[in-house]
């Protein structure tokens, strides 16, 4: 495991730890339903409002997707393998939902806005699914949304390819509810069928 991989794993572990705290927080809130005041301060939140630009160049915000589940993945179009794999899993899961597929909006948010312009996204996302939307933005907009989702990303030198640089980034698929709130996450290695089954479970 090289230094980059360790960094990514560290970031993944931190996210998992935060999610653990979040889940523990939710469980403790549920079990303490009585008259006791709900103490939730300090519980890490996953997700939040964002304003970005879609692959058509239009400004979009999280509020535009209210009423739909959002399936969100952060990555970059130059990514040789991890991102394409996860985007295939995500879009495969949505397709596997059949009649319920329209209730889910898959979103790919770039962590490399310098190269992933709306035009680049417009040629990239349809390779996976006509349902997939590709979101980019200013450095500040991307930094803000990544922070809300506890996504780690960092430029890394890339001598092995013609690209100037690569991006190290955490690789987690997030499921947000129709109210925009965090529901669950899927680690790398989740199959499309398993992802679809879990999403279906939330639809009740
Ligand atoms: Ni990637």
Tab-separated table of C-alpha atoms and ligand atoms in Angstrom:
chain	number	residue	atom	x	y	z
A	1	UNK	CA	0.000	0.000	0.000
A	2	UNK	CA	1.661	3.229	-1.052
A	3	UNK	CA	1.317	6.571	0.669
A	4	UNK	CA	-1.550	7.686	-1.556
A	5	UNK	CA	-3.532	4.543	-0.873
A	6	UNK	CA	-2.959	4.883	2.863
A	7	UNK	CA	-4.188	8.465	2.686
A	8	UNK	CA	-7.332	7.392	0.875
A	9	UNK	CA	-7.957	4.603	3.357
A	10	UNK	CA	-7.417	6.984	6.199
A	11	UNK	CA	-10.008	9.307	4.704
A	12	UNK	CA	-12.409	6.403	4.231
A	13	UNK	CA	-11.928	5.329	7.837
A	14	UNK	CA	-12.568	8.853	9.057
A	15	UNK	CA	-15.803	8.989	7.053
A	16	UNK	CA	-16.846	5.595	8.390
A	17	UNK	CA	-16.077	6.732	11.924
A	18	UNK	CA	-18.191	9.857	11.396
A	19	UNK	CA	-21.025	7.754	9.988
A	20	UNK	CA	-20.701	5.439	12.967
A	21	UNK	CA	-21.098	8.407	15.276
A	22	UNK	CA	-24.059	9.591	13.255
A	23	UNK	CA	-25.772	6.215	13.401
A	24	UNK	CA	-24.984	5.900	17.111
A	25	UNK	CA	-26.495	9.355	17.514
A	26	UNK	CA	-29.659	8.349	15.674
A	27	UNK	CA	-30.006	5.146	17.695
A	28	UNK	CA	-29.486	6.958	20.984
A	29	UNK	CA	-32.071	9.541	19.947
A	30	UNK	CA	-34.569	6.828	19.123
A	31	UNK	CA	-34.046	4.921	22.366
A	32	UNK	CA	-34.407	8.120	24.353
A	33	UNK	CA	-37.734	9.062	22.863
A	34	UNK	CA	-39.459	9.781	26.188
A	35	UNK	CA	-39.783	13.330	27.514
A	36	UNK	CA	-36.043	13.737	27.688
A	37	UNK	CA	-34.794	16.574	25.524
A	38	UNK	CA	-33.215	15.448	22.261
A	39	UNK	CA	-29.547	16.216	22.405
A	40	UNK	CA	-28.123	16.086	18.945
A	41	UNK	CA	-25.554	18.815	18.971
A	42	UNK	CA	-22.167	17.576	17.838
A	43	UNK	CA	-23.687	14.821	15.688
A	44	UNK	CA	-21.884	14.931	12.369
A	45	UNK	CA	-24.220	15.700	9.503
A	46	UNK	CA	-23.710	14.131	6.098
A	47	UNK	CA	-24.765	16.245	3.149
A	48	UNK	CA	-26.304	19.674	2.911
A	49	UNK	CA	-27.310	22.371	0.491
A	50	UNK	CA	-25.254	22.858	-2.667
A	51	UNK	CA	-25.299	25.023	-5.769
A	52	UNK	CA	-23.465	23.624	-8.778
A	53	UNK	CA	-23.534	23.589	-12.587
A	54	UNK	CA	-24.890	20.616	-14.515
A	55	UNK	CA	-23.603	19.154	-17.780
A	56	UNK	CA	-25.879	21.470	-19.743
A	57	UNK	CA	-24.345	24.512	-18.087
A	58	UNK	CA	-27.440	25.178	-15.959
A	59	UNK	CA	-27.225	26.140	-12.309
A	60	UNK	CA	-28.697	23.442	-10.087
A	61	UNK	CA	-29.122	23.145	-6.364
A	62	UNK	CA	-29.972	20.284	-4.026
A	63	UNK	CA	-33.492	21.745	-3.758
A	64	UNK	CA	-34.065	20.975	-7.454
A	65	UNK	CA	-33.995	17.281	-6.594
A	66	UNK	CA	-36.437	17.396	-3.667
A	67	UNK	CA	-38.997	14.642	-3.953
A	68	UNK	CA	-36.430	12.308	-5.455
A	69	UNK	CA	-33.811	10.141	-3.831
A	70	UNK	CA	-30.326	11.370	-4.697
A	71	UNK	CA	-27.591	8.825	-5.300
A	72	UNK	CA	-24.373	10.822	-5.153
A	73	UNK	CA	-20.795	9.944	-6.071
A	74	UNK	CA	-17.756	12.209	-6.058
A	75	UNK	CA	-14.920	11.602	-8.522
A	76	UNK	CA	-13.354	12.912	-11.712
A	77	UNK	CA	-13.629	12.056	-15.383
A	78	UNK	CA	-9.904	11.356	-15.867
A	79	UNK	CA	-10.121	8.597	-13.237
A	80	UNK	CA	-8.909	5.412	-14.938
A	81	UNK	CA	-10.877	2.765	-13.082
A	82	UNK	CA	-12.438	3.445	-9.690
A	83	UNK	CA	-14.849	6.180	-10.755
A	84	UNK	CA	-16.079	4.415	-13.919
A	85	UNK	CA	-16.666	1.254	-11.899
A	86	UNK	CA	-18.681	3.030	-9.218
A	87	UNK	CA	-20.680	5.004	-11.783
A	88	UNK	CA	-21.553	1.735	-13.507
A	89	UNK	CA	-22.656	0.240	-10.194
A	90	UNK	CA	-24.767	3.311	-9.370
A	91	UNK	CA	-26.497	3.555	-12.714
A	92	UNK	CA	-26.908	-0.226	-12.810
A	93	UNK	CA	-28.613	-0.089	-9.430
A	94	UNK	CA	-31.009	2.607	-10.633
A	95	UNK	CA	-31.842	0.602	-13.765
A	96	UNK	CA	-32.455	-2.461	-11.570
A	97	UNK	CA	-35.209	-0.518	-9.759
A	98	UNK	CA	-37.419	-0.834	-12.824
A	99	UNK	CA	-40.580	1.208	-12.381
A	100	UNK	CA	-39.066	2.951	-9.335
A	101	UNK	CA	-35.999	4.136	-11.257
A	102	UNK	CA	-37.555	7.529	-11.915
A	103	UNK	CA	-37.689	8.161	-8.163
A	104	UNK	CA	-33.886	8.228	-8.000
A	105	UNK	CA	-31.551	10.871	-9.426
A	106	UNK	CA	-27.961	9.647	-9.818
A	107	UNK	CA	-25.454	12.495	-9.510
A	108	UNK	CA	-21.747	12.565	-10.292
A	109	UNK	CA	-20.005	15.508	-8.622
A	110	UNK	CA	-16.467	16.249	-9.799
A	111	UNK	CA	-13.585	16.864	-7.435
A	112	UNK	CA	-11.561	18.144	-10.417
A	113	UNK	CA	-13.527	21.190	-11.603
A	114	UNK	CA	-10.492	22.633	-13.412
A	115	UNK	CA	-10.661	19.863	-16.030
A	116	UNK	CA	-14.245	18.661	-15.603
A	117	UNK	CA	-16.104	21.526	-17.210
A	118	UNK	CA	-19.782	21.260	-18.093
A	119	UNK	CA	-18.761	20.374	-21.666
A	120	UNK	CA	-16.513	17.556	-20.471
A	121	UNK	CA	-19.322	16.280	-18.245
A	122	UNK	CA	-21.737	16.446	-21.171
A	123	UNK	CA	-19.712	13.893	-23.119
A	124	UNK	CA	-18.801	11.799	-20.068
A	125	UNK	CA	-22.008	11.102	-18.133
A	126	UNK	CA	-24.126	9.754	-21.037
A	127	UNK	CA	-21.565	6.956	-21.407
A	128	UNK	CA	-23.008	5.526	-18.202
A	129	UNK	CA	-26.680	6.379	-18.335
A	130	UNK	CA	-29.000	9.004	-19.770
A	131	UNK	CA	-30.234	9.386	-16.178
A	132	UNK	CA	-26.846	10.394	-14.777
A	133	UNK	CA	-26.232	14.089	-14.197
A	134	UNK	CA	-22.686	15.447	-13.987
A	135	UNK	CA	-22.147	18.397	-11.683
A	136	UNK	CA	-19.221	20.795	-11.615
A	137	UNK	CA	-18.645	24.240	-10.152
A	138	UNK	CA	-16.108	26.729	-8.917
A	139	UNK	CA	-13.306	25.530	-6.671
A	140	UNK	CA	-15.173	27.055	-3.740
A	141	UNK	CA	-18.489	25.388	-4.638
A	142	UNK	CA	-16.823	21.981	-4.987
A	143	UNK	CA	-14.888	22.462	-1.752
A	144	UNK	CA	-18.118	23.348	0.045
A	145	UNK	CA	-20.121	20.343	-1.156
A	146	UNK	CA	-17.197	17.956	-0.565
A	147	UNK	CA	-16.907	19.251	2.985
A	148	UNK	CA	-20.602	18.670	3.620
A	149	UNK	CA	-20.263	15.057	2.511
A	150	UNK	CA	-16.923	14.557	4.310
A	151	UNK	CA	-15.313	13.745	0.975
A	152	UNK	CA	-11.535	13.789	0.871
A	153	UNK	CA	-9.841	14.845	-2.371
A	154	UNK	CA	-6.379	15.990	-3.264
A	155	UNK	CA	-4.337	16.597	-6.374
A	156	UNK	CA	-1.621	14.014	-6.889
A	157	UNK	CA	1.239	13.933	-9.384
A	158	UNK	CA	0.738	11.460	-12.203
A	159	UNK	CA	3.889	10.502	-14.090
A	160	UNK	CA	2.432	7.324	-15.515
A	161	UNK	CA	0.027	8.904	-17.957
A	162	UNK	CA	-0.270	11.825	-20.312
A	163	UNK	CA	-2.509	13.606	-17.821
A	164	UNK	CA	-0.778	16.307	-15.799
A	165	UNK	CA	-2.128	15.083	-12.507
A	166	UNK	CA	-4.461	12.643	-10.872
A	167	UNK	CA	-6.886	13.123	-8.005
A	168	UNK	CA	-6.896	11.056	-4.854
A	169	UNK	CA	-10.417	10.919	-3.498
A	170	UNK	CA	-12.686	8.931	-1.242
A	171	UNK	CA	-14.989	6.520	-3.041
A	172	UNK	CA	-18.380	6.255	-1.376
A	173	UNK	CA	-21.878	6.367	-2.855
A	174	UNK	CA	-24.343	8.359	-0.756
A	175	UNK	CA	-28.097	7.872	-0.691
A	176	UNK	CA	-30.127	10.915	0.301
A	177	UNK	CA	-33.886	10.829	0.866
A	178	UNK	CA	-36.584	12.768	-0.998
A	179	UNK	CA	-36.225	15.398	1.772
A	180	UNK	CA	-32.529	15.759	0.975
A	181	UNK	CA	-31.446	14.128	4.222
A	182	UNK	CA	-28.791	11.427	4.457
A	183	UNK	CA	-30.124	7.857	4.479
A	184	UNK	CA	-27.157	5.560	3.990
A	185	UNK	CA	-23.926	5.037	2.104
A	186	UNK	CA	-22.463	2.249	-0.005
A	187	UNK	CA	-18.786	1.316	0.243
A	188	UNK	CA	-16.742	0.223	-2.785
A	189	UNK	CA	-17.538	-3.342	-3.805
A	190	UNK	CA	-21.308	-3.002	-3.381
A	191	UNK	CA	-23.068	-4.757	-6.270
A	192	UNK	CA	-25.788	-3.011	-8.293
A	193	UNK	CA	-28.360	-5.543	-7.058
A	194	UNK	CA	-27.430	-5.036	-3.400
A	195	UNK	CA	-27.574	-1.267	-3.853
A	196	UNK	CA	-30.944	-1.474	-5.595
A	197	UNK	CA	-32.347	-3.736	-2.865
A	198	UNK	CA	-31.306	-1.319	-0.132
A	199	UNK	CA	-32.746	1.682	-1.979
A	200	UNK	CA	-35.985	-0.242	-2.511
A	201	UNK	CA	-36.049	-0.930	1.234
A	202	UNK	CA	-36.100	2.809	1.947
A	203	UNK	CA	-38.930	3.291	-0.525
A	204	UNK	CA	-41.019	0.984	1.652
B	1	LIG	NI1	-11.777	8.010	-9.171
